[in-house]
Short mmCIF file of C-alpha atoms and ligand atoms in Angstrom, two decimals:
data_model
loop_
_atom_site.label_atom_id
_atom_site.label_comp_id
_atom_site.label_asym_id
_atom_site.label_seq_id
_atom_site.Cartn_x
_atom_site.Cartn_y
_atom_site.Cartn_z
CA UNK A 888 98.41 65.11 331.38
CA UNK A 889 98.02 65.12 334.90
CA UNK A 890 94.76 64.72 336.46
CA UNK A 891 93.07 67.89 338.00
CA UNK A 892 91.02 67.13 341.09
CA UNK A 893 88.52 69.89 342.12
CA UNK A 894 86.73 70.22 345.38
CA UNK A 895 83.40 71.94 344.62
CA UNK A 896 81.54 73.76 347.24
CA UNK A 897 77.77 75.06 347.09
CA UNK A 898 75.94 76.73 349.81
CA UNK A 899 74.01 79.43 347.60
CA UNK A 900 70.27 78.71 348.89
CA UNK A 901 68.95 75.38 350.59
CA UNK A 902 71.28 72.85 349.55
CA UNK A 903 75.05 72.27 351.54
CA UNK A 904 76.67 70.31 348.94
CA UNK A 905 80.23 69.26 348.41
CA UNK A 906 81.62 67.36 345.45
CA UNK A 907 85.14 65.81 344.05
CA UNK A 908 85.31 65.90 340.38
CA UNK A 909 88.03 64.63 338.04
CA UNK A 910 88.70 66.89 334.92
CA UNK A 911 85.84 68.99 335.41
CA UNK A 912 83.60 65.93 333.85
CA UNK A 913 83.88 62.83 335.91
CA UNK A 914 81.82 63.04 339.62
CA UNK A 915 84.18 60.94 342.16
CA UNK A 916 81.32 62.23 345.05
CA UNK A 917 78.68 64.82 345.38
CA UNK A 918 77.29 64.86 348.81
CA UNK A 919 73.82 66.93 348.72
CA UNK A 920 72.56 68.02 352.43
CA UNK A 921 69.20 69.10 351.61
CA UNK A 922 67.28 71.57 353.96
CA UNK A 923 63.76 70.86 352.41
CA UNK A 924 62.32 69.40 355.21
CA UNK A 925 63.23 72.35 357.53
CA UNK A 926 62.02 74.70 355.28
CA UNK A 927 58.72 72.78 354.14
CA UNK A 928 56.82 74.02 357.53
CA UNK A 929 57.52 77.75 356.60
CA UNK A 930 56.03 77.43 352.56
CA UNK A 931 59.53 78.48 351.63
CA UNK A 932 63.33 79.03 352.39
CA UNK A 933 64.07 81.20 355.53
CA UNK A 934 67.28 82.98 354.86
CA UNK A 935 68.52 82.62 358.20
CA UNK A 936 67.74 79.30 358.86
CA UNK A 937 69.25 78.35 355.93
CA UNK A 938 72.58 79.91 357.17
CA UNK A 939 72.61 78.56 360.54
CA UNK A 940 72.07 74.94 358.87
CA UNK A 941 74.85 75.49 356.40
CA UNK A 942 77.36 75.87 359.01
CA UNK A 943 76.04 73.16 361.04
CA UNK A 944 76.36 70.84 358.03
CA UNK A 945 79.53 71.85 355.63
CA UNK A 946 82.35 70.23 357.67
CA UNK A 947 80.62 66.86 357.72
CA UNK A 948 79.41 67.16 353.95
CA UNK A 949 82.83 67.62 353.36
CA UNK A 950 84.41 64.68 355.01
CA UNK A 951 81.76 62.43 353.64
CA UNK A 952 82.56 63.90 350.06
CA UNK A 953 86.49 63.24 350.64
CA UNK A 954 85.24 59.43 351.93
CA UNK A 955 83.19 58.88 349.28
CA UNK A 956 85.54 59.99 346.50
CA UNK A 957 88.35 57.72 348.34
CA UNK A 958 91.00 61.15 348.64
CA UNK A 959 92.39 63.38 351.12
CA UNK A 960 92.47 66.74 351.24
CA UNK A 961 96.37 66.55 349.74
CA UNK A 962 94.97 64.99 346.40
CA UNK A 963 93.00 68.28 346.00
CA UNK A 964 94.25 70.61 342.80
CA UNK A 965 91.60 73.35 342.81
CA UNK A 966 88.64 74.51 345.36
CA UNK A 967 85.57 76.00 343.69
CA UNK A 968 82.85 77.73 345.50
CA UNK A 969 79.78 79.62 344.85
CA UNK A 970 79.88 83.07 345.69
CA UNK A 971 77.03 84.16 344.00
CA UNK A 972 74.22 84.72 342.95
CA UNK A 973 71.99 83.70 345.93
CA UNK A 974 71.26 84.44 349.38
CA UNK A 975 74.19 86.58 351.25
CA UNK A 976 74.10 84.78 354.58
CA UNK A 977 74.13 81.08 352.58
CA UNK A 978 76.59 82.05 350.34
CA UNK A 979 79.14 83.39 353.06
CA UNK A 980 79.38 80.13 354.63
CA UNK A 981 80.70 78.27 351.40
CA UNK A 982 83.09 81.34 350.63
CA UNK A 983 84.29 81.39 354.24
CA UNK A 984 84.80 77.77 354.62
CA UNK A 985 86.41 77.57 351.07
CA UNK A 986 88.56 80.38 351.96
CA UNK A 987 89.62 78.84 355.13
CA UNK A 988 90.46 75.46 353.58
CA UNK A 989 92.51 77.56 350.87
CA UNK A 990 94.59 79.08 353.40
CA UNK A 991 95.10 76.28 355.56
CA UNK A 992 95.91 73.70 352.39
CA UNK A 993 97.44 76.36 350.57
CA UNK A 994 95.35 75.58 347.62
CA UNK A 995 93.94 77.62 344.87
CA UNK A 996 90.58 78.93 345.52
CA UNK A 997 88.08 79.49 342.13
CA UNK A 998 85.27 81.65 343.13
CA UNK A 999 82.24 80.29 340.80
CA UNK A 1000 79.13 81.74 339.36
CA UNK A 1001 76.01 79.51 340.55
CA UNK A 1002 74.54 79.99 337.16
CA UNK A 1003 77.61 78.73 335.14
CA UNK A 1004 77.46 75.90 337.61
CA UNK A 1005 74.23 74.86 336.22
CA UNK A 1006 75.09 74.90 332.54
CA UNK A 1007 78.23 73.10 333.27
CA UNK A 1008 76.11 70.11 334.88
CA UNK A 1009 75.49 69.20 331.10
CA UNK A 1010 79.29 68.91 330.75
CA UNK A 1011 79.31 66.15 333.29
CA UNK A 1012 76.11 64.38 331.92
CA UNK A 1013 77.22 64.80 328.34
CA UNK A 1014 80.89 63.76 328.07
CA UNK A 1015 81.11 64.94 324.19
CA UNK A 1016 79.27 68.60 324.56
CA UNK A 1017 81.51 71.36 323.92
CA UNK A 1018 80.62 75.04 323.25
CA UNK A 1019 79.47 76.87 321.37
CA UNK A 1020 75.60 76.01 322.12
CA UNK A 1021 72.50 77.50 323.44
CA UNK A 1022 71.68 76.94 326.87
CA UNK A 1023 67.82 77.65 328.35
CA UNK A 1024 68.52 78.14 331.81
CA UNK A 1025 65.24 77.52 334.10
CA UNK A 1026 65.57 77.86 338.22
CA UNK A 1027 63.92 78.94 341.35
CA UNK A 1028 65.88 82.45 340.67
CA UNK A 1029 66.30 82.57 337.03
CA UNK A 1030 65.40 82.19 333.62
CA UNK A 1031 67.81 83.04 330.71
CA UNK A 1032 68.56 82.03 327.12
CA UNK A 1033 72.45 82.21 326.93
CA UNK A 1034 74.64 81.95 324.10
CA UNK A 1035 77.60 79.87 325.48
CA UNK A 1036 80.47 80.80 323.20
CA UNK A 1037 83.13 78.92 325.03
CA UNK A 1038 83.29 77.38 328.32
CA UNK A 1039 84.07 81.14 330.07
CA UNK A 1040 82.28 83.13 327.52
CA UNK A 1041 78.84 83.71 327.84
CA UNK A 1042 76.20 86.21 326.06
CA UNK A 1043 72.55 86.37 327.54
CA UNK A 1044 70.12 87.01 324.87
CA UNK A 1045 66.92 86.50 326.71
CA UNK A 1046 65.87 86.67 330.11
CA UNK A 1047 62.26 86.78 332.22
CA UNK A 1048 61.10 90.47 332.65
CA UNK A 1049 59.65 89.46 335.98
CA UNK A 1050 59.12 86.32 338.06
CA UNK A 1051 61.59 83.27 337.32
CA UNK A 1052 59.94 80.22 335.95
CA UNK A 1053 60.39 78.05 339.40
CA UNK A 1054 59.12 80.90 341.17
CA UNK A 1055 56.08 80.57 339.16
CA UNK A 1056 55.71 76.76 339.63
CA UNK A 1057 56.29 77.46 343.51
CA UNK A 1058 53.85 80.14 343.76
CA UNK A 1059 51.07 78.14 341.91
CA UNK A 1060 51.46 75.17 343.98
CA UNK A 1061 51.26 77.20 347.11
CA UNK A 1062 48.11 78.65 346.26
CA UNK A 1063 46.42 75.65 345.28
CA UNK A 1064 47.81 74.05 348.40
CA UNK A 1065 50.36 71.28 347.17
CA UNK A 1066 53.03 72.64 349.37
CA UNK A 1067 57.00 73.42 348.88
CA UNK A 1068 58.85 72.94 346.93
CA UNK A 1069 56.32 73.35 344.07
CA UNK A 1070 57.84 72.14 340.82
CA UNK A 1071 58.05 68.86 341.59
CA UNK A 1072 54.51 68.44 343.02
CA UNK A 1073 53.15 70.40 339.93
CA UNK A 1074 54.77 68.31 337.77
CA UNK A 1075 53.61 64.88 339.50
CA UNK A 1076 50.02 66.08 339.64
CA UNK A 1077 49.92 67.57 336.10
CA UNK A 1078 50.25 63.86 334.88
CA UNK A 1079 47.02 63.30 336.23
CA UNK A 1080 45.51 66.25 334.03
CA UNK A 1081 44.67 67.73 330.66
CA UNK A 1082 45.64 71.10 329.49
CA UNK A 1083 42.15 71.96 329.20
CA UNK A 1084 41.71 75.30 330.88
CA UNK A 1085 42.70 78.52 328.45
CA UNK A 1086 45.27 80.83 330.23
CA UNK A 1087 45.82 84.55 328.62
CA UNK A 1088 48.92 84.82 326.52
CA UNK A 1089 51.41 87.66 327.66
CA UNK A 1090 53.04 88.68 324.28
CA UNK A 1091 56.91 89.65 325.03
CA UNK A 1092 59.18 91.12 322.08
CA UNK A 1093 62.12 89.35 321.00
CA UNK A 1094 63.57 86.39 323.14
CA UNK A 1095 62.39 87.70 326.61
CA UNK A 1096 59.99 85.83 328.99
CA UNK A 1097 56.94 86.83 331.67
CA UNK A 1098 55.57 84.41 333.97
CA UNK A 1099 53.84 86.87 336.27
CA UNK A 1100 50.54 86.87 334.29
CA UNK A 1101 50.01 83.28 334.21
CA UNK A 1102 50.88 83.07 337.59
CA UNK A 1103 48.14 85.41 338.56
CA UNK A 1104 45.84 83.95 336.24
CA UNK A 1105 46.03 80.98 337.63
CA UNK A 1106 45.61 81.93 341.15
CA UNK A 1107 42.57 84.06 340.44
CA UNK A 1108 40.75 80.97 338.62
CA UNK A 1109 41.73 79.08 341.53
CA UNK A 1110 40.31 81.98 343.81
CA UNK A 1111 37.00 82.10 342.05
CA UNK A 1112 36.49 78.53 341.95
CA UNK A 1113 38.28 76.35 344.59
CA UNK A 1114 36.52 73.23 343.17
CA UNK A 1115 38.58 73.37 339.66
CA UNK A 1116 40.21 70.34 338.70
CA UNK A 1117 43.76 71.05 340.21
CA UNK A 1118 45.53 68.63 337.75
CA UNK A 1119 44.06 70.01 334.93
CA UNK A 1120 45.33 73.66 335.87
CA UNK A 1121 48.82 72.10 336.83
CA UNK A 1122 48.87 70.35 333.39
CA UNK A 1123 47.71 73.69 331.65
CA UNK A 1124 50.30 75.71 333.47
CA UNK A 1125 52.90 73.52 332.34
CA UNK A 1126 51.79 73.49 328.88
CA UNK A 1127 51.39 77.18 328.65
CA UNK A 1128 55.16 77.95 330.10
CA UNK A 1129 56.45 75.11 327.99
CA UNK A 1130 54.96 76.50 324.90
CA UNK A 1131 56.75 79.83 325.56
CA UNK A 1132 60.24 77.97 326.73
CA UNK A 1133 60.16 76.20 323.08
CA UNK A 1134 59.35 79.18 320.77
CA UNK A 1135 61.68 81.44 322.39
CA UNK A 1136 64.53 78.67 321.94
CA UNK A 1137 63.62 78.26 318.84
CA UNK A 1138 63.50 81.43 317.91
CA UNK A 1139 67.18 82.05 319.69
CA UNK A 1140 68.72 78.60 317.94
CA UNK A 1141 67.68 80.22 314.67
CA UNK A 1142 69.21 83.80 315.28
CA UNK A 1143 72.58 81.96 316.68
CA UNK A 1144 72.41 79.49 313.67
CA UNK A 1145 72.71 76.63 316.38
CA UNK A 1146 70.70 73.20 316.53
CA UNK A 1147 72.50 72.26 319.62
CA UNK A 1148 69.81 73.38 322.53
CA UNK A 1149 70.99 72.55 326.42
CA UNK A 1150 68.35 72.64 329.45
CA UNK A 1151 69.91 73.62 333.03
CA UNK A 1152 68.54 74.48 336.13
CA UNK A 1153 65.94 72.82 338.62
CA UNK A 1154 63.08 73.31 336.35
CA UNK A 1155 64.57 71.16 333.43
CA UNK A 1156 63.77 68.68 336.21
CA UNK A 1157 60.22 68.85 334.79
CA UNK A 1158 58.76 65.73 332.81
CA UNK A 1159 56.78 67.38 330.57
CA UNK A 1160 59.01 70.28 329.68
CA UNK A 1161 61.40 68.00 328.86
CA UNK A 1162 59.47 65.67 326.71
CA UNK A 1163 58.61 68.59 324.33
CA UNK A 1164 62.10 69.55 324.31
CA UNK A 1165 63.00 65.92 323.46
CA UNK A 1166 60.19 66.04 320.55
CA UNK A 1167 62.45 68.85 319.02
CA UNK A 1168 64.84 66.04 317.74
CA UNK A 1169 62.50 64.89 315.36
CA UNK A 1170 63.29 68.34 313.85
CA UNK A 1171 66.97 67.99 313.62
CA UNK A 1172 67.48 69.61 317.08
CA UNK A 1173 70.08 68.16 319.37
CA UNK A 1174 68.85 68.44 322.71
CA UNK A 1175 70.94 67.84 326.09
CA UNK A 1176 69.84 68.28 329.99
CA UNK A 1177 71.48 67.28 332.68
CA UNK A 1178 70.56 63.99 334.94
CA UNK A 1179 67.96 64.98 337.46
CA UNK A 1180 70.32 65.05 340.39
CA UNK A 1181 72.53 67.60 338.41
CA UNK A 1182 69.58 69.84 337.49
CA UNK A 1183 68.73 70.85 341.06
CA UNK A 1184 71.58 72.67 343.33
CA UNK A 1185 74.54 70.32 343.66
CA UNK A 1186 78.47 70.74 343.92
CA UNK A 1187 79.54 68.73 341.28
CA UNK A 1188 78.13 71.47 338.68
CA UNK A 1189 80.26 73.88 340.48
CA UNK A 1190 83.10 72.16 340.72
CA UNK A 1191 82.87 71.51 336.72
CA UNK A 1192 82.61 75.47 336.18
CA UNK A 1193 84.94 75.89 338.76
CA UNK A 1194 87.56 73.72 336.84
CA UNK A 1195 86.90 75.46 333.55
CA UNK A 1196 87.50 78.83 335.15
CA UNK A 1197 90.71 77.46 336.73
CA UNK A 1198 92.46 75.78 333.43
CA UNK A 1199 91.75 79.28 332.06
CA UNK A 1200 93.53 80.95 334.76
CA UNK A 1201 91.17 82.62 336.44
CA UNK A 1202 92.02 81.97 340.19
CA UNK A 1203 90.50 83.91 343.48
CA UNK A 1204 92.35 85.50 346.52
CA UNK A 1205 91.37 85.71 350.10
CA UNK A 1206 89.38 88.73 349.26
CA UNK A 1207 86.66 86.72 347.54
CA UNK A 1208 83.27 87.71 349.01
CA UNK A 1209 79.67 86.69 348.62
CA UNK A 1210 77.95 88.51 345.67
CA UNK A 1211 74.23 88.18 346.09
CA UNK A 1212 73.43 89.46 342.52
CA UNK A 1213 75.92 88.31 340.60
CA UNK A 1214 75.77 88.23 336.85
CA UNK A 1215 76.87 85.75 334.22
CA UNK A 1216 80.35 86.76 332.63
CA UNK A 1217 80.45 88.12 329.50
O1 KG4 B 2038 68.02 75.00 340.16
P1 KG4 B 2038 67.60 75.19 341.46
O2 KG4 B 2038 67.66 74.09 342.46
O3 KG4 B 2038 67.78 76.26 342.38
C1 KG4 B 2038 68.13 77.91 341.81
O4 KG4 B 2038 68.92 78.08 341.57
O5 KG4 B 2038 66.80 78.21 341.75
O6 KG4 B 2038 65.96 75.39 341.15
C2 KG4 B 2038 64.77 74.98 341.95
C3 KG4 B 2038 63.79 75.26 341.39
C4 KG4 B 2038 62.35 75.46 341.96
O7 KG4 B 2038 61.63 76.32 342.02
C5 KG4 B 2038 61.94 74.14 342.00
O8 KG4 B 2038 60.58 74.05 342.43
C6 KG4 B 2038 62.13 73.95 341.00
O9 KG4 B 2038 63.42 74.13 340.32
N1 KG4 B 2038 61.66 72.27 340.34
C7 KG4 B 2038 60.87 71.84 339.31
C8 KG4 B 2038 61.07 70.15 339.35
N2 KG4 B 2038 62.05 70.15 340.18
C9 KG4 B 2038 62.17 71.41 340.74
N3 KG4 B 2038 60.26 72.39 338.75
C10 KG4 B 2038 59.12 71.90 337.95
N4 KG4 B 2038 59.57 70.76 337.73
C11 KG4 B 2038 60.24 69.96 338.27
N5 KG4 B 2038 60.22 68.34 338.44
ZN1 ZN B 2039 70.48 76.82 341.16
#
């Protein structure tokens, strides 16, 4: 069978990324131009500034992706771009650029869901992984338990009722003065602490999550006692959220009758969360997670998800538009 080369384009938040992926699983290049340094001084992503920087970066990032993959535009079979969810102005840059390329090169265009991209990152790292499986998606914008029935068939069985877990990490980090983006900083500091601080449990029915209560509890503890040990606070916060993630994932796996649990999204780069899931292997679970660079936003995962859409016949046209609150397909 002929190889299929997908050009992936990602611009949903603060990373401009373009990748070249062969047959959905083999990364030939994955160039990521992060704007973290630019947004750092504002304590979070400023949408207007993100869009402007995507516009400035996207052509150069694309050229570099082609060069690293040692291909030209002619070699591309399909162009996959993130069209949602994300920041509308940021998404529009990638969507418009992809549409322009598709029109000029006469190549098919596949609008791709960013969350499906996070799931597909696992296909790149684990060549043998095939649906069905359970996926826990934990990112800056999402906290979902999803039954991946097939490459293009998803069923959300649990979700956060308030904050996404990444938001909680970022907020805790900001309040205790660690800066932005908070997740990696909490991860690092927690290693120096012990989970000795009691945090109030929020009871949720079924497989849903809630993180606003623990976030507020941490903020209050820190305000009441600014001398509180920050490393212990981070370790306690991580343990608290991880216990809930593990508990709900096990309930979900039992409900679906699967022993395969994949992690996806930026927060799945967290070392404590990973370790706690790895420990489940002793209980007979198969645990998968993407390599760190594929956990946070990147275009290789978009190319992979776009490839599976493309081979199942889903192709977009030039009316493709950004959809900031795009849901996972069912
Ligand atoms: O998947 P992602 O890059 O963007 C979204 O689609 O939202 O996730 C970004 C989130 C941020 O909240 C960031 O703080 C968090 O992932 N994150 C981490 C770690 N690395 C990134 N959270 C905890 N521990 C980490 N090591
Ligand atoms: Zn993401």
